[in-house]
C-alpha cells in the first residue's frame, strides 16, 4: 500500500521540491509513497480568495482564518478519514524520531502549513489536529517544516533504505546520538582512522561505537541523557546504509 501524504498549503508549487529527488524521489517514482497538495485558497469564499484577516486584539501581521482552514481540513478528512492531520507551528509538540516512526508506520499523513502570524487557535479546538514544531526557531511558513517531516518519514518506509538497514542504529533511535563515522583515506591531514575500526573485531568495534555514542551525547546533547536516562545503547548491527548514499 502506498503511504500517502497530503499537504494543505498556499504554495503547492513548493512540493515535492527536494522530495522529488534522491532517496525520496526514487521512492515516489516506485509508488512507495505519494504526495498531493490542496490549495487552501480554493476554500476562500470571497472574490479576492482571502484566507487571512487582521489579528483580534491588534498587532502586526495577519492570521489564517479558522473557517477557511476548517473547510480545507474537512475536505481532506472526508477524502482520507484514516490519516492523522498535523499542523506545522512553533507552538506545537516538538517533532522527534518517535513521532516520525509512528507516522511512518501508519497509512500516511495530512499536513497543514501555516503562513503569516499563524492559525486562528479555534481551529485546533474544532478539528482533530496535532500541532507540531520542528524546532525552537521561527520559519516564514510551514512548507519547509512539512518537507522536513515528510523527508524523515519517507526514509523509514519499507523498501526506501533497502533491506540492509532499518535506520535502527541512527541518532535518536535509542535516545542517543549516533557514533562517529570514518572512511578512506586512512590518514587525512595527519588524522588517522581509530585503530579499533580497522581491527576486524566486531565485538570491540560495537563496544567502541556504543561508548562514543554515549560520550558524544553526554558532551553535545545532555538534554537527551536527561530525557532518556544514561542507558547505553545496544551494540549496533553494523548494517550499512548503502542505498542511502547518492
Ligand atoms: N507568530 C508565530 C509564532 O511566533 O509562533 C510564527 C508564525 S511563522 C512566521 C508562520 C508559519 O511558519 C507558522 O504558522 C508555521 O506554519 C510555520 N513555522 C514557523 N516556524 C515553525 C517551526 N519551528 N515549526 C513548525 N512550523 C513552523
PDB file of N, CA and C in Angstrom, residues 2-46:
ATOM      1  N   UNK A   2       0.513   2.209  -0.799  1.00  0.00           N
ATOM      2  CA  UNK A   2       1.288   3.451  -0.884  1.00  0.00           C
ATOM      3  C   UNK A   2       1.034   4.332   0.345  1.00  0.00           C
ATOM      4  N   UNK A   3       2.094   4.819   0.956  1.00  0.00           N
ATOM      5  CA  UNK A   3       1.993   5.761   2.084  1.00  0.00           C
ATOM      6  C   UNK A   3       1.669   7.134   1.470  1.00  0.00           C
ATOM      7  N   UNK A   4       0.546   7.713   1.899  1.00  0.00           N
ATOM      8  CA  UNK A   4       0.065   8.907   1.183  1.00  0.00           C
ATOM      9  C   UNK A   4       0.178  10.167   2.040  1.00  0.00           C
ATOM     10  N   UNK A   5       0.777  11.189   1.474  1.00  0.00           N
ATOM     11  CA  UNK A   5       0.883  12.488   2.160  1.00  0.00           C
ATOM     12  C   UNK A   5       0.042  13.514   1.414  1.00  0.00           C
ATOM     13  N   UNK A   6      -0.695  14.307   2.183  1.00  0.00           N
ATOM     14  CA  UNK A   6      -1.457  15.416   1.607  1.00  0.00           C
ATOM     15  C   UNK A   6      -1.016  16.685   2.318  1.00  0.00           C
ATOM     16  N   UNK A   7      -0.667  17.698   1.559  1.00  0.00           N
ATOM     17  CA  UNK A   7      -0.214  18.955   2.173  1.00  0.00           C
ATOM     18  C   UNK A   7      -1.188  20.072   1.820  1.00  0.00           C
ATOM     19  N   UNK A   8      -1.698  20.727   2.861  1.00  0.00           N
ATOM     20  CA  UNK A   8      -2.596  21.867   2.669  1.00  0.00           C
ATOM     21  C   UNK A   8      -1.736  23.127   2.766  1.00  0.00           C
ATOM     22  N   UNK A   9      -1.724  23.906   1.702  1.00  0.00           N
ATOM     23  CA  UNK A   9      -0.745  24.993   1.620  1.00  0.00           C
ATOM     24  C   UNK A   9      -1.227  26.113   0.709  1.00  0.00           C
ATOM     25  N   UNK A  10      -0.655  27.295   0.913  1.00  0.00           N
ATOM     26  CA  UNK A  10      -0.875  28.399  -0.031  1.00  0.00           C
ATOM     27  C   UNK A  10       0.141  28.344  -1.165  1.00  0.00           C
ATOM     28  N   UNK A  11       1.136  27.462  -1.033  1.00  0.00           N
ATOM     29  CA  UNK A  11       2.208  27.360  -2.043  1.00  0.00           C
ATOM     30  C   UNK A  11       2.401  25.923  -2.512  1.00  0.00           C
ATOM     31  N   UNK A  12       1.411  25.349  -3.212  1.00  0.00           N
ATOM     32  CA  UNK A  12       1.545  23.955  -3.666  1.00  0.00           C
ATOM     33  C   UNK A  12       2.750  23.740  -4.569  1.00  0.00           C
ATOM     34  N   UNK A  13       3.194  24.821  -5.220  1.00  0.00           N
ATOM     35  CA  UNK A  13       4.344  24.672  -6.144  1.00  0.00           C
ATOM     36  C   UNK A  13       5.647  24.390  -5.388  1.00  0.00           C
ATOM     37  N   UNK A  14       5.634  24.524  -4.056  1.00  0.00           N
ATOM     38  CA  UNK A  14       6.842  24.178  -3.276  1.00  0.00           C
ATOM     39  C   UNK A  14       7.000  22.664  -3.100  1.00  0.00           C
ATOM     40  N   UNK A  15       6.022  21.872  -3.594  1.00  0.00           N
ATOM     41  CA  UNK A  15       6.059  20.408  -3.420  1.00  0.00           C
ATOM     42  C   UNK A  15       6.087  19.694  -4.766  1.00  0.00           C
ATOM     43  N   UNK A  16       6.744  18.566  -4.910  1.00  0.00           N
ATOM     44  CA  UNK A  16       7.533  17.879  -3.895  1.00  0.00           C
ATOM     45  C   UNK A  16       8.866  18.547  -3.609  1.00  0.00           C
ATOM     46  N   UNK A  17       9.290  19.523  -4.425  1.00  0.00           N
ATOM     47  CA  UNK A  17      10.561  20.208  -4.142  1.00  0.00           C
ATOM     48  C   UNK A  17      11.683  19.202  -4.000  1.00  0.00           C
ATOM     49  N   UNK A  18      12.472  19.303  -2.946  1.00  0.00           N
ATOM     50  CA  UNK A  18      13.606  18.386  -2.769  1.00  0.00           C
ATOM     51  C   UNK A  18      13.173  16.929  -2.591  1.00  0.00           C
ATOM     52  N   UNK A  19      11.905  16.711  -2.243  1.00  0.00           N
ATOM     53  CA  UNK A  19      11.453  15.325  -2.046  1.00  0.00           C
ATOM     54  C   UNK A  19      11.203  14.615  -3.380  1.00  0.00           C
ATOM     55  N   UNK A  20      11.320  15.349  -4.477  1.00  0.00           N
ATOM     56  CA  UNK A  20      11.210  14.724  -5.796  1.00  0.00           C
ATOM     57  C   UNK A  20      12.545  14.160  -6.264  1.00  0.00           C
ATOM     58  N   UNK A  21      13.596  14.331  -5.464  1.00  0.00           N
ATOM     59  CA  UNK A  21      14.953  13.902  -5.846  1.00  0.00           C
ATOM     60  C   UNK A  21      15.474  12.842  -4.877  1.00  0.00           C
ATOM     61  N   UNK A  22      16.594  12.225  -5.275  1.00  0.00           N
ATOM     62  CA  UNK A  22      17.332  11.346  -4.373  1.00  0.00           C
ATOM     63  C   UNK A  22      16.457  10.210  -3.828  1.00  0.00           C
ATOM     64  N   UNK A  23      16.703   9.858  -2.560  1.00  0.00           N
ATOM     65  CA  UNK A  23      16.024   8.723  -1.942  1.00  0.00           C
ATOM     66  C   UNK A  23      14.491   8.850  -2.006  1.00  0.00           C
ATOM     67  N   UNK A  24      13.973   9.998  -1.575  1.00  0.00           N
ATOM     68  CA  UNK A  24      12.518  10.191  -1.548  1.00  0.00           C
ATOM     69  C   UNK A  24      11.943  10.236  -2.957  1.00  0.00           C
ATOM     70  N   UNK A  25      12.674  10.843  -3.874  1.00  0.00           N
ATOM     71  CA  UNK A  25      12.203  10.932  -5.259  1.00  0.00           C
ATOM     72  C   UNK A  25      12.107   9.556  -5.905  1.00  0.00           C
ATOM     73  N   UNK A  26      13.123   8.732  -5.653  1.00  0.00           N
ATOM     74  CA  UNK A  26      13.097   7.367  -6.204  1.00  0.00           C
ATOM     75  C   UNK A  26      11.939   6.584  -5.591  1.00  0.00           C
ATOM     76  N   UNK A  27      11.739   6.750  -4.281  1.00  0.00           N
ATOM     77  CA  UNK A  27      10.645   6.038  -3.607  1.00  0.00           C
ATOM     78  C   UNK A  27       9.290   6.489  -4.146  1.00  0.00           C
ATOM     79  N   UNK A  28       9.189   7.765  -4.490  1.00  0.00           N
ATOM     80  CA  UNK A  28       7.935   8.268  -5.053  1.00  0.00           C
ATOM     81  C   UNK A  28       7.709   7.653  -6.443  1.00  0.00           C
ATOM     82  N   UNK A  29       8.781   7.597  -7.236  1.00  0.00           N
ATOM     83  CA  UNK A  29       8.672   7.002  -8.579  1.00  0.00           C
ATOM     84  C   UNK A  29       8.282   5.525  -8.480  1.00  0.00           C
ATOM     85  N   UNK A  30       8.712   4.868  -7.405  1.00  0.00           N
ATOM     86  CA  UNK A  30       8.367   3.441  -7.203  1.00  0.00           C
ATOM     87  C   UNK A  30       6.999   3.275  -6.533  1.00  0.00           C
ATOM     88  N   UNK A  31       6.319   4.382  -6.297  1.00  0.00           N
ATOM     89  CA  UNK A  31       4.985   4.387  -5.663  1.00  0.00           C
ATOM     90  C   UNK A  31       4.993   3.795  -4.252  1.00  0.00           C
ATOM     91  N   UNK A  32       6.134   3.926  -3.570  1.00  0.00           N
ATOM     92  CA  UNK A  32       6.190   3.563  -2.144  1.00  0.00           C
ATOM     93  C   UNK A  32       5.441   4.637  -1.351  1.00  0.00           C
ATOM     94  N   UNK A  33       5.500   5.854  -1.841  1.00  0.00           N
ATOM     95  CA  UNK A  33       4.724   6.931  -1.222  1.00  0.00           C
ATOM     96  C   UNK A  33       4.214   7.868  -2.310  1.00  0.00           C
ATOM     97  N   UNK A  34       3.187   8.645  -1.950  1.00  0.00           N
ATOM     98  CA  UNK A  34       2.641   9.614  -2.898  1.00  0.00           C
ATOM     99  C   UNK A  34       2.434  10.940  -2.164  1.00  0.00           C
ATOM    100  N   UNK A  35       2.358  11.985  -2.942  1.00  0.00           N
ATOM    101  CA  UNK A  35       2.178  13.321  -2.349  1.00  0.00           C
ATOM    102  C   UNK A  35       1.170  14.080  -3.187  1.00  0.00           C
ATOM    103  N   UNK A  36       0.138  14.622  -2.533  1.00  0.00           N
ATOM    104  CA  UNK A  36      -0.725  15.558  -3.252  1.00  0.00           C
ATOM    105  C   UNK A  36      -0.901  16.815  -2.407  1.00  0.00           C
ATOM    106  N   UNK A  37      -1.259  17.886  -3.068  1.00  0.00           N
ATOM    107  CA  UNK A  37      -1.399  19.153  -2.358  1.00  0.00           C
ATOM    108  C   UNK A  37      -2.828  19.667  -2.488  1.00  0.00           C
ATOM    109  N   UNK A  38      -3.234  20.449  -1.493  1.00  0.00           N
ATOM    110  CA  UNK A  38      -4.537  21.103  -1.509  1.00  0.00           C
ATOM    111  C   UNK A  38      -4.268  22.597  -1.372  1.00  0.00           C
ATOM    112  N   UNK A  39      -4.762  23.375  -2.338  1.00  0.00           N
ATOM    113  CA  UNK A  39      -4.602  24.833  -2.281  1.00  0.00           C
ATOM    114  C   UNK A  39      -5.647  25.394  -1.321  1.00  0.00           C
ATOM    115  N   UNK A  40      -5.166  25.959  -0.211  1.00  0.00           N
ATOM    116  CA  UNK A  40      -6.091  26.468   0.811  1.00  0.00           C
ATOM    117  C   UNK A  40      -6.998  27.559   0.227  1.00  0.00           C
ATOM    118  N   UNK A  41      -6.456  28.348  -0.693  1.00  0.00           N
ATOM    119  CA  UNK A  41      -7.247  29.446  -1.284  1.00  0.00           C
ATOM    120  C   UNK A  41      -8.494  28.961  -2.013  1.00  0.00           C
ATOM    121  N   UNK A  42      -8.490  27.693  -2.434  1.00  0.00           N
ATOM    122  CA  UNK A  42      -9.670  27.158  -3.124  1.00  0.00           C
ATOM    123  C   UNK A  42     -10.885  27.119  -2.196  1.00  0.00           C
ATOM    124  N   UNK A  43     -10.664  27.278  -0.886  1.00  0.00           N
ATOM    125  CA  UNK A  43     -11.762  27.216   0.074  1.00  0.00           C
ATOM    126  C   UNK A  43     -12.190  28.603   0.549  1.00  0.00           C
ATOM    127  N   UNK A  44     -11.586  29.639  -0.026  1.00  0.00           N
ATOM    128  CA  UNK A  44     -11.982  31.011   0.317  1.00  0.00           C
ATOM    129  C   UNK A  44     -13.375  31.278  -0.238  1.00  0.00           C
ATOM    130  N   UNK A  45     -14.046  32.252   0.360  1.00  0.00           N
ATOM    131  CA  UNK A  45     -15.441  32.472  -0.035  1.00  0.00           C
ATOM    132  C   UNK A  45     -15.661  33.842  -0.688  1.00  0.00           C
ATOM    133  N   UNK A  46     -14.609  34.664  -0.716  1.00  0.00           N
ATOM    134  CA  UNK A  46     -14.808  35.983  -1.338  1.00  0.00           C
ATOM    135  C   UNK A  46     -14.089  36.040  -2.687  1.00  0.00           C
TER     136      UNK A  46
END
